[in-house]
XYZ file of N, CA and C in Angstrom:
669
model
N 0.847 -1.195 0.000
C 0.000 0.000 0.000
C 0.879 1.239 0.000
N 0.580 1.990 -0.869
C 1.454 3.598 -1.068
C 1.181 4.488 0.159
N 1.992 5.224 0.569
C 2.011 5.765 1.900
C 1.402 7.356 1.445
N 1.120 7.641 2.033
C 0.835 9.374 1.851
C 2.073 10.473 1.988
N 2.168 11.490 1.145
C 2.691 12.077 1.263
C 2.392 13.424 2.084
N 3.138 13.686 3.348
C 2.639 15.038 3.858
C 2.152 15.876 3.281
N 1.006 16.614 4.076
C 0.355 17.400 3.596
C 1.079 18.783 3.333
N 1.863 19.167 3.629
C 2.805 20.156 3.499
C 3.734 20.127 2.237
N 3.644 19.439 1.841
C 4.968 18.862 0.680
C 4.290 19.730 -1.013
N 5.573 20.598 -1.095
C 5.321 21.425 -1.928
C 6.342 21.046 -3.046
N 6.557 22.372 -4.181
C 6.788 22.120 -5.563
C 8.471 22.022 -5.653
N 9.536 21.343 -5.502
C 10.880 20.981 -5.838
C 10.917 20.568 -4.357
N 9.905 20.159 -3.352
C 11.120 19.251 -2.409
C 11.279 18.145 -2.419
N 12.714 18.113 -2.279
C 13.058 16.498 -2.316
C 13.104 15.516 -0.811
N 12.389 14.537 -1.616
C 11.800 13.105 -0.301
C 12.640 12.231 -0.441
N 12.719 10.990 0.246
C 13.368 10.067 0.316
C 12.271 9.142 0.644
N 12.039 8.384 -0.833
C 11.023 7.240 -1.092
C 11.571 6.404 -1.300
N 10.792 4.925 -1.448
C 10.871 3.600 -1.999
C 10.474 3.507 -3.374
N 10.930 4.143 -4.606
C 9.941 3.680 -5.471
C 9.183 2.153 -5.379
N 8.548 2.316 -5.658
C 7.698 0.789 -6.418
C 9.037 0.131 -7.448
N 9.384 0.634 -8.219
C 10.247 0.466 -9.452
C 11.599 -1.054 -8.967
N 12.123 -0.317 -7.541
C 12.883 -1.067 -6.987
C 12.681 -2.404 -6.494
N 11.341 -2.588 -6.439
C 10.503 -4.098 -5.774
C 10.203 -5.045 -6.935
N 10.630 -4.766 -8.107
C 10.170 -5.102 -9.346
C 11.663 -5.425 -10.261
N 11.576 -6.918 -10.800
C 12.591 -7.225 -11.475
C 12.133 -6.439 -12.853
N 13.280 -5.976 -13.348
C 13.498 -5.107 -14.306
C 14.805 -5.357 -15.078
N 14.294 -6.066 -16.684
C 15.601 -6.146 -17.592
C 16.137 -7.291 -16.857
N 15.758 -8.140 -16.765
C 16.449 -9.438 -16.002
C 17.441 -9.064 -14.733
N 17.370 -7.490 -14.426
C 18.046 -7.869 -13.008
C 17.745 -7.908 -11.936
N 18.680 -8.251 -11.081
C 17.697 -9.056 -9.571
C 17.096 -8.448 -8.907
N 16.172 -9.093 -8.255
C 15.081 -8.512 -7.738
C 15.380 -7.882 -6.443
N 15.117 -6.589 -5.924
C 15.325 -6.445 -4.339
C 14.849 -6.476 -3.426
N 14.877 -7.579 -2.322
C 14.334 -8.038 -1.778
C 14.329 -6.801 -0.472
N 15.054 -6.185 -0.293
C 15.641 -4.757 0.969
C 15.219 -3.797 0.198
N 14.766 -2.621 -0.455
C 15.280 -2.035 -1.416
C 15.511 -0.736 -0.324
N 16.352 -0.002 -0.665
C 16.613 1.267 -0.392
C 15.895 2.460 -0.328
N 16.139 3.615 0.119
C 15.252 4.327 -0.236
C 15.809 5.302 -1.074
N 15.486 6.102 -2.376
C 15.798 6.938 -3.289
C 15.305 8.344 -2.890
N 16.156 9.452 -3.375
C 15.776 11.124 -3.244
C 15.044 11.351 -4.315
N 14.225 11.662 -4.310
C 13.448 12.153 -5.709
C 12.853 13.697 -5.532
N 12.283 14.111 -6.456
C 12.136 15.808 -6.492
C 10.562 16.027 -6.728
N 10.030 17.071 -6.163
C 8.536 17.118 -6.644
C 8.673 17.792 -7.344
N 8.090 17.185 -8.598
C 7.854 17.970 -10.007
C 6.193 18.854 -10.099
N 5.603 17.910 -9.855
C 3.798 18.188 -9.779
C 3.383 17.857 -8.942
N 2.326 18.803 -8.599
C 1.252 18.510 -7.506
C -0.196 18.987 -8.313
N -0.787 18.398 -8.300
C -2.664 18.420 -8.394
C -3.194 19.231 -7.530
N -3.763 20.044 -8.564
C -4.360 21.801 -8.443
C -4.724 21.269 -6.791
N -6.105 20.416 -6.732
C -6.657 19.909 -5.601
C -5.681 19.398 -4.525
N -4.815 19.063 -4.770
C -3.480 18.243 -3.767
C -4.314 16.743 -3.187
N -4.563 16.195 -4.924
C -4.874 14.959 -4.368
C -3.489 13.795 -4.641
N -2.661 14.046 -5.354
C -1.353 13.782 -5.240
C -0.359 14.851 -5.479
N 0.866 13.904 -6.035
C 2.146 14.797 -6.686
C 2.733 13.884 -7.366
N 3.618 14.330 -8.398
C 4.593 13.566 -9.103
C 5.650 13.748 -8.489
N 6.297 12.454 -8.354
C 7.920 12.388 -7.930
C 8.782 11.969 -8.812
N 9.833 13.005 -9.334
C 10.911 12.755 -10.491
C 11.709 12.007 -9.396
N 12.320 10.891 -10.082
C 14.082 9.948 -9.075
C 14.970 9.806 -10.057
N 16.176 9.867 -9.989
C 17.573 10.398 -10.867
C 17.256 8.994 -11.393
N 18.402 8.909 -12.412
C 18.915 7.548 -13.238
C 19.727 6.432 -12.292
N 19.878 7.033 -11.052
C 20.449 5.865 -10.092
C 20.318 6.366 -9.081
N 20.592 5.410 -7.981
C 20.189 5.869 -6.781
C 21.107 6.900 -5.745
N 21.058 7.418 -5.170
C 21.696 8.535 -4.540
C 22.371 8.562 -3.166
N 23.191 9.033 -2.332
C 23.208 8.917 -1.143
C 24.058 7.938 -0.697
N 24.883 7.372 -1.824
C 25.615 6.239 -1.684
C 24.880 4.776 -1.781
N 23.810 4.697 -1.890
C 23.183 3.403 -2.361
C 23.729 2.463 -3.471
N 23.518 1.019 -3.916
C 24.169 0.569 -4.615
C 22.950 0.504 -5.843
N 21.624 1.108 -5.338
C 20.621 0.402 -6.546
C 20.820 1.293 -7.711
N 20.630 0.686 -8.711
C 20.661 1.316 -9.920
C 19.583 0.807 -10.721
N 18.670 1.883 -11.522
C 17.694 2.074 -12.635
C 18.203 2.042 -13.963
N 17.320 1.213 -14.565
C 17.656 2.024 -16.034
C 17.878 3.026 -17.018
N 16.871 3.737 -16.138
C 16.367 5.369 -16.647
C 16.094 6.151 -15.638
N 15.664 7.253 -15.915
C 15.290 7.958 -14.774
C 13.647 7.980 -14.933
N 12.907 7.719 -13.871
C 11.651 7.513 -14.274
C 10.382 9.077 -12.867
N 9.419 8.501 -12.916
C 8.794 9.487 -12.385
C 7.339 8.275 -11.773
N 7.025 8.511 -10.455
C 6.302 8.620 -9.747
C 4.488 9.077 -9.117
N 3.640 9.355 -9.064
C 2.615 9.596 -8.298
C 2.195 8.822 -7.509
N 2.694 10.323 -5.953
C 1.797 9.409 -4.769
C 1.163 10.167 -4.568
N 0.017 9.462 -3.281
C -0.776 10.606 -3.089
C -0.895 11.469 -1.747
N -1.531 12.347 -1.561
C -1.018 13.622 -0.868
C -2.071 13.251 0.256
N -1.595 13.558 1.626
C -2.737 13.049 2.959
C -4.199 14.034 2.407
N -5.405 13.587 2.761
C -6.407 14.110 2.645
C -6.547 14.895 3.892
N -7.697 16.411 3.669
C -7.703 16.431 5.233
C -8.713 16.182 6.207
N -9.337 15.220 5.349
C -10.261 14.322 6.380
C -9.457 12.964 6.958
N -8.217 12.578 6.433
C -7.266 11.737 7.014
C -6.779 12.595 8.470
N -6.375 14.119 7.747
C -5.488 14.838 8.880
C -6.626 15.108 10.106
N -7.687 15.180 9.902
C -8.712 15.007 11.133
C -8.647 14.378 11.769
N -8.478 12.974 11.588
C -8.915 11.550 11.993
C -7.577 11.613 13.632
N -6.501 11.942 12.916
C -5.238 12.170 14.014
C -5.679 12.830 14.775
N -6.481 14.159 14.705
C -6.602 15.348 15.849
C -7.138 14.738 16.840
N -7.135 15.607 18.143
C -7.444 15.549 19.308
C -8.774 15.275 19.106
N -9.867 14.351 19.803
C -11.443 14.297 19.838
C -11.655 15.385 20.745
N -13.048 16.391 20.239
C -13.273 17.593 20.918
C -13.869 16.794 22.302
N -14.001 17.653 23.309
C -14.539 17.185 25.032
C -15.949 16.845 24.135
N -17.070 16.386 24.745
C -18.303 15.902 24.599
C -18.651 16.459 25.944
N -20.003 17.723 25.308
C -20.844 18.464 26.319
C -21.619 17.385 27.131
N -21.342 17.873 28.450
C -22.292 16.727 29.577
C -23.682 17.107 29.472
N -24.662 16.213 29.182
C -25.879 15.688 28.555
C -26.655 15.542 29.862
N -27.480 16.658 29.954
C -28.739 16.702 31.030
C -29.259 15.502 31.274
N -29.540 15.147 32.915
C -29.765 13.574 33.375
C -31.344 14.028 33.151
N -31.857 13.457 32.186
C -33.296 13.228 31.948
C -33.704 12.504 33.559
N -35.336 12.553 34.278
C -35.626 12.471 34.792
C -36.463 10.852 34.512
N -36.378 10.154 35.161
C -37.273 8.494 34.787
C -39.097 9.033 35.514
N -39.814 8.069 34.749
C -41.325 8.265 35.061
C -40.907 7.978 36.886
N -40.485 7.223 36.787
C -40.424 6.706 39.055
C -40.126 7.913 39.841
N -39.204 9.043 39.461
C -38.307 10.177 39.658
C -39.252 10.741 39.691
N -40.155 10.829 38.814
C -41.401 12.090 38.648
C -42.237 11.941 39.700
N -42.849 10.829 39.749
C -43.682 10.371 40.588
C -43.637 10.632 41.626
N -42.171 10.134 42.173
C -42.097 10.419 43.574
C -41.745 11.945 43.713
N -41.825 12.986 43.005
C -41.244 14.452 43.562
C -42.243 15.222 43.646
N -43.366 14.317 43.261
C -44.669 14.837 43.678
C -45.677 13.895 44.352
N -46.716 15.715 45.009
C -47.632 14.596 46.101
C -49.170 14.108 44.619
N -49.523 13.296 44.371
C -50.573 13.080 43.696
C -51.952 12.249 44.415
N -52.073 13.077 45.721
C -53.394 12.491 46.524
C -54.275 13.172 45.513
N -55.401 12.543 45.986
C -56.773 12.769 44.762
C -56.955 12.978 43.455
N -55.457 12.725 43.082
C -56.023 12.667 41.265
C -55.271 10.907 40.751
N -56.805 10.883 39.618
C -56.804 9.362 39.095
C -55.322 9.266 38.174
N -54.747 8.068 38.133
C -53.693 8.158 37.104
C -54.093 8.495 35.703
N -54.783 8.486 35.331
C -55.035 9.522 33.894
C -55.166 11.007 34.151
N -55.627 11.748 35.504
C -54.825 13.048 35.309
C -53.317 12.843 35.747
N -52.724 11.900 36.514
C -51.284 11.775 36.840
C -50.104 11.770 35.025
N -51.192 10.894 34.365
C -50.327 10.816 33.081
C -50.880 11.917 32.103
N -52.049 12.257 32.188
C -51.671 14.168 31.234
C -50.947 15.204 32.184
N -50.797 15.156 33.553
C -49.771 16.126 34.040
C -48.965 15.725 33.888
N -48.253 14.237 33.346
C -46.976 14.226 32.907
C -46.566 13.680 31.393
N -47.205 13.736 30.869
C -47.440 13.813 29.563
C -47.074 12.241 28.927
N -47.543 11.208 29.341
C -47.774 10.589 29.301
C -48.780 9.449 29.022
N -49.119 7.744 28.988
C -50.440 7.006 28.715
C -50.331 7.128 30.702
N -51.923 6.393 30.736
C -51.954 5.716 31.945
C -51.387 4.533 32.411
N -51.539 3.950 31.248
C -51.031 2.596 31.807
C -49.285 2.315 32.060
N -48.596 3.603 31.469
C -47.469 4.192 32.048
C -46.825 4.175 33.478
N -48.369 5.002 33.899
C -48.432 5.485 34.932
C -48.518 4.315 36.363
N -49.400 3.536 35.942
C -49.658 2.304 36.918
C -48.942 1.709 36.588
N -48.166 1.081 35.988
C -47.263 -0.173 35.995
C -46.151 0.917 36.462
N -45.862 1.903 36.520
C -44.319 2.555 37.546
C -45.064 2.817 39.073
N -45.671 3.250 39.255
C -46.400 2.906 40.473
C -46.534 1.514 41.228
N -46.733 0.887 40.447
C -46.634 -0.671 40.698
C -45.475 -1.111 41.168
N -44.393 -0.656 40.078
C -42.901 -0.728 40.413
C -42.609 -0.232 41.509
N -42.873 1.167 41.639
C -42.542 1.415 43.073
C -43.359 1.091 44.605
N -44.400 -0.013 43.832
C -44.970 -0.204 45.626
C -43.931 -1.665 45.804
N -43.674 -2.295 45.087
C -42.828 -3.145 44.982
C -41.392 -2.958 45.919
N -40.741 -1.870 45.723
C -39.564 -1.136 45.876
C -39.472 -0.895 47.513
N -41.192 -0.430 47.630
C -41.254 -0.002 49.258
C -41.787 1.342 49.288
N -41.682 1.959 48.068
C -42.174 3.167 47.979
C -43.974 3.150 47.582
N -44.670 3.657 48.020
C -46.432 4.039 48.181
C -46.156 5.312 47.432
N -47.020 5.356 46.258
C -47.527 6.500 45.945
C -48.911 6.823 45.789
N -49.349 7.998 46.838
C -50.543 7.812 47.133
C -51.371 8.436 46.068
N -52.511 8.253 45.082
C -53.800 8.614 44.428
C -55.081 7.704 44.494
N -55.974 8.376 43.384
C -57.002 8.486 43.497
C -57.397 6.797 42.321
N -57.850 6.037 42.685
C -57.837 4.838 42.032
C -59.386 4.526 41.327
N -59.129 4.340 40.066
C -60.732 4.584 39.320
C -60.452 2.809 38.735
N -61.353 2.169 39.127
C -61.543 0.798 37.865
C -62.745 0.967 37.374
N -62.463 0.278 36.166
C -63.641 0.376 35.334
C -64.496 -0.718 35.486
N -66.127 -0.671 35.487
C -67.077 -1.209 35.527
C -67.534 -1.778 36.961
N -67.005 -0.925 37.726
C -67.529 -0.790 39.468
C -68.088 0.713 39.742
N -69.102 1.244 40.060
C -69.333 2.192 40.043
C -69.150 3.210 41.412
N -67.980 4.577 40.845
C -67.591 5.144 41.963
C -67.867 6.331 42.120
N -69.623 6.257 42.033
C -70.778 7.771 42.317
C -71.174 7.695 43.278
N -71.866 8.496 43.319
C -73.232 8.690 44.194
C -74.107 7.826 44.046
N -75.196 7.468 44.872
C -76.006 6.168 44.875
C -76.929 6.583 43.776
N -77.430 7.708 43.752
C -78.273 8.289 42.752
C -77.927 8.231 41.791
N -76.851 8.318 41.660
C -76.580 7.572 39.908
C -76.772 6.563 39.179
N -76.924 5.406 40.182
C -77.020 3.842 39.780
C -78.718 3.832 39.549
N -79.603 4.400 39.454
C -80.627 4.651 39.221
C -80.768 4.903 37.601
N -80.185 5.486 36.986
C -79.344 5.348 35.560
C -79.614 4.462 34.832
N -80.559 4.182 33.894
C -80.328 3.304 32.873
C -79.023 3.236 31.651
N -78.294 1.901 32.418
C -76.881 1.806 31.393
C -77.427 1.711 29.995
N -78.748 1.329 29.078
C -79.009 0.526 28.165
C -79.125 2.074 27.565
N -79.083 3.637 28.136
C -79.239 4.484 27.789
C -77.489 5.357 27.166
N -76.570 4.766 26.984
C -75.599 5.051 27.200
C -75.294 5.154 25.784
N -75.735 3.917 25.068
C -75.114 3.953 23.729
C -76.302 5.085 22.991
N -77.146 5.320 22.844
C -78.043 6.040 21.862
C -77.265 7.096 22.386
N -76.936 7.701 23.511
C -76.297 8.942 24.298
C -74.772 9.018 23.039
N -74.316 7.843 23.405
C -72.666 7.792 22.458
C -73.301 7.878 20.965
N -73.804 7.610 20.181
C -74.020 7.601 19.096
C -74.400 9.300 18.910
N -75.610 9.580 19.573
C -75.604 10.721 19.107
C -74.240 11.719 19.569
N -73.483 11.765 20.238
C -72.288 12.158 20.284
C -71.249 11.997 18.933
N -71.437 10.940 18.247
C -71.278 10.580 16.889
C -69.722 9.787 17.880
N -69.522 9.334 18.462
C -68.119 8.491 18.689
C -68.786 6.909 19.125
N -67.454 5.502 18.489
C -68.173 4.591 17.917
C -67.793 4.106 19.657
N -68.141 2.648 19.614
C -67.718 1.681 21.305
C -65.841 1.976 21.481
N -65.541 1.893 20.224
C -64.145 1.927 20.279
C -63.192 3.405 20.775
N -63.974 4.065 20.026
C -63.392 5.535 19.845
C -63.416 5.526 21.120
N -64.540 5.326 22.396
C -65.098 5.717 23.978
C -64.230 5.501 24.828
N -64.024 4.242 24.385
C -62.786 2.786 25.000
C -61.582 4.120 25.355
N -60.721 4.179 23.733
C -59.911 4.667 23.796
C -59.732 6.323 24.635
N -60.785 6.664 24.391
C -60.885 8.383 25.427
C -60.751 8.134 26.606
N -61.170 7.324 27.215
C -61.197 7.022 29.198
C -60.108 5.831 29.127
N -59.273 5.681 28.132
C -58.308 4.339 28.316
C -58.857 3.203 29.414
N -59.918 2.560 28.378
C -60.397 1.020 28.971
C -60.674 0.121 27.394
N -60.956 -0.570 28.250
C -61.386 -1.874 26.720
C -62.382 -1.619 26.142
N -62.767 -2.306 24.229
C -64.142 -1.923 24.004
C -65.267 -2.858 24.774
N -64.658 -3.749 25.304
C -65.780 -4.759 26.001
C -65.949 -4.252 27.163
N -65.575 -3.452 27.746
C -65.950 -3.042 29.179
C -67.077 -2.117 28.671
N -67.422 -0.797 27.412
C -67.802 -0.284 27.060
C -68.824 -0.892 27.015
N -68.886 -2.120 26.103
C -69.940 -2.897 25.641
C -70.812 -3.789 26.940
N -70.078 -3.530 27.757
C -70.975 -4.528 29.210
C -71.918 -3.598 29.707
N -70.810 -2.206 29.758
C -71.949 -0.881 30.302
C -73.100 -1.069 29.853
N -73.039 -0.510 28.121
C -74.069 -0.041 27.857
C -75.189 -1.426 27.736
N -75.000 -3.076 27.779
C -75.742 -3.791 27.774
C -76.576 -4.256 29.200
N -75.622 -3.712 30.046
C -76.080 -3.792 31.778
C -75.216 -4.591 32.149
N -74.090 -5.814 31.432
C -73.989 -6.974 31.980
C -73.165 -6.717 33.248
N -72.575 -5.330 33.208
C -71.221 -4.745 34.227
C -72.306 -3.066 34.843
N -71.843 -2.869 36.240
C -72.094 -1.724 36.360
C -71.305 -0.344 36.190
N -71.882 0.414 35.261
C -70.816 1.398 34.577
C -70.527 2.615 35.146
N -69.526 2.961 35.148
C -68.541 3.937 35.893
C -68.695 5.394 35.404
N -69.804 5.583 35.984
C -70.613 6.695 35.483
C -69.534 8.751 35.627
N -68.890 8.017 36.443
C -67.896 9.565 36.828
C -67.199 9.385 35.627
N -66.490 8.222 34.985
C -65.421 8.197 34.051
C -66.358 8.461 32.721
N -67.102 8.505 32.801
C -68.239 8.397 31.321
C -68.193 9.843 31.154
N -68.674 10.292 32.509
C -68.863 12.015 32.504
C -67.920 12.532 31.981
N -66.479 12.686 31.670
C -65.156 12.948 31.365
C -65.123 12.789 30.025
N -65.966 11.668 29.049
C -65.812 11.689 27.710
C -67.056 12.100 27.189
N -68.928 12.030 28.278
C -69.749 12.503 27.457
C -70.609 12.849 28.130
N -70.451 14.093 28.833
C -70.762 15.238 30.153
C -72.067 15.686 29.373
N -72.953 15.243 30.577
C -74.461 15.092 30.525
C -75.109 13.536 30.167
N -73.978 12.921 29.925
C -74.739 11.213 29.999
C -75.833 10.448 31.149
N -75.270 11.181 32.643
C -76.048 10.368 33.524
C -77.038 11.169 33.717
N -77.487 12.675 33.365
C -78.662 12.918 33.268
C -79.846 12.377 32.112
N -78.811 12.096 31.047
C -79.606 11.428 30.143
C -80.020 10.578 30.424
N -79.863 9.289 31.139
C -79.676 8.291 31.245
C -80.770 7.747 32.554
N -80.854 9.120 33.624
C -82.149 8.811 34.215
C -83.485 9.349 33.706
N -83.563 9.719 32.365
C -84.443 10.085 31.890
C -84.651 11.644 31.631
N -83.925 12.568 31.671
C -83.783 13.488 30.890
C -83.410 13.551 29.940
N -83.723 14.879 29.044
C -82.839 15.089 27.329
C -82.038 16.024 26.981
């Protein structure tokens, strides 16, 4: 492999190379297995300095014993300076703000009385985020205290359960959002949706209110 020539190397200075020429039997004479190194002269360099030409005398110089036939000429090529980068010093690397983990958050705040779905839009987050790191940390030893909503147990007022659930879906429809779309707004399943509004589950009439405010008046028979 040809070596680079410094990047500095300008128009008549003379180097002390290996030609190629010398590694190579030439005219039946012997081959050199050591070869020496030769003075040669820069003749050319490339506008760009992606090489140079190297002129080397008709024999070798400096007291060497090798001898050429002719005097011949050379191109190597000149260091790039994305090579001469590669050597430099690596710049320091700016220290990188310790992002905060969901557990970190949690605990630097108090979150009595709010459900983990306001815990995960005050932290911009899903819910189910929210409870499985909570989880983690009751595990840990750490309690974080809120407000705990399941779906299809009802956590109203008694007067609410008075409510016809079978009134829920004509309520969602005319809202124009489908079982699924509902699901996804209060983050629960579409079958929990679908138990509500059939009766088979009793439905969680506070969490309903949150996606379709005025349902449980509908639902005991107002319009």
């Amino acid at each position: 492999m040809t070596p680079y020539l410094p990047a500095t190397v300008r128009l008549g200075d003379k180097l002390r190379l290996v030609p190629s020429a010398l590694t190579k039997q030439d005219n039946g004479n012997e081959r050199c297995q050591q070869p020496h190194a030769l003075t040669g002269q820069v003749i050319y360099i490339h506008p760009k300095r992606r090489f140079a030409t190297v002129r080397f005398p008709l024999e070798g110089c400096d007291g060497t014993s090798h001898r050429v036939d002719k005097s011949f000429r050379e191109s190597w090529p000149i260091m790039p300076p994305e090579r001469r980068l590669a050597h430099a010093e690596p710049k320091p690397e700016k220290p990188k703000k310790p992002v905060a983990t969901l557990s970190e958050r949690l605990m630097g705040h108090d979150w009595s009385g709010m459900t983990s779905m306001q815990i995960a839009e005050a932290l911009g987050t899903s819910a189910s985020s929210v409870t499985s790191a909570i989880y983690k940390l009751k595990k840990w030893g750490v309690d974080i205290p809120y407000k705990k909503m399941t779906p299809g147990r009802p956590s109203s007022p008694p007067d609410q359960r008075l409510a016809d659930p079978r009134k829920i879906g004509a309520f969602r429809k005319s809202a124009g959002l489908s079982q699924r779309a509902l699901a996804d707004k209060i983050h629960i399943s579409r079958a929990a949706v679908q138990h509500w509004e059939s009766g088979d589950s009793n439905a969680n009439w506070e969490l309903l209110e949150t996606a379709l405010p005025g349902v449980t008046e509908y639902a005991k028979g107002g319009e």
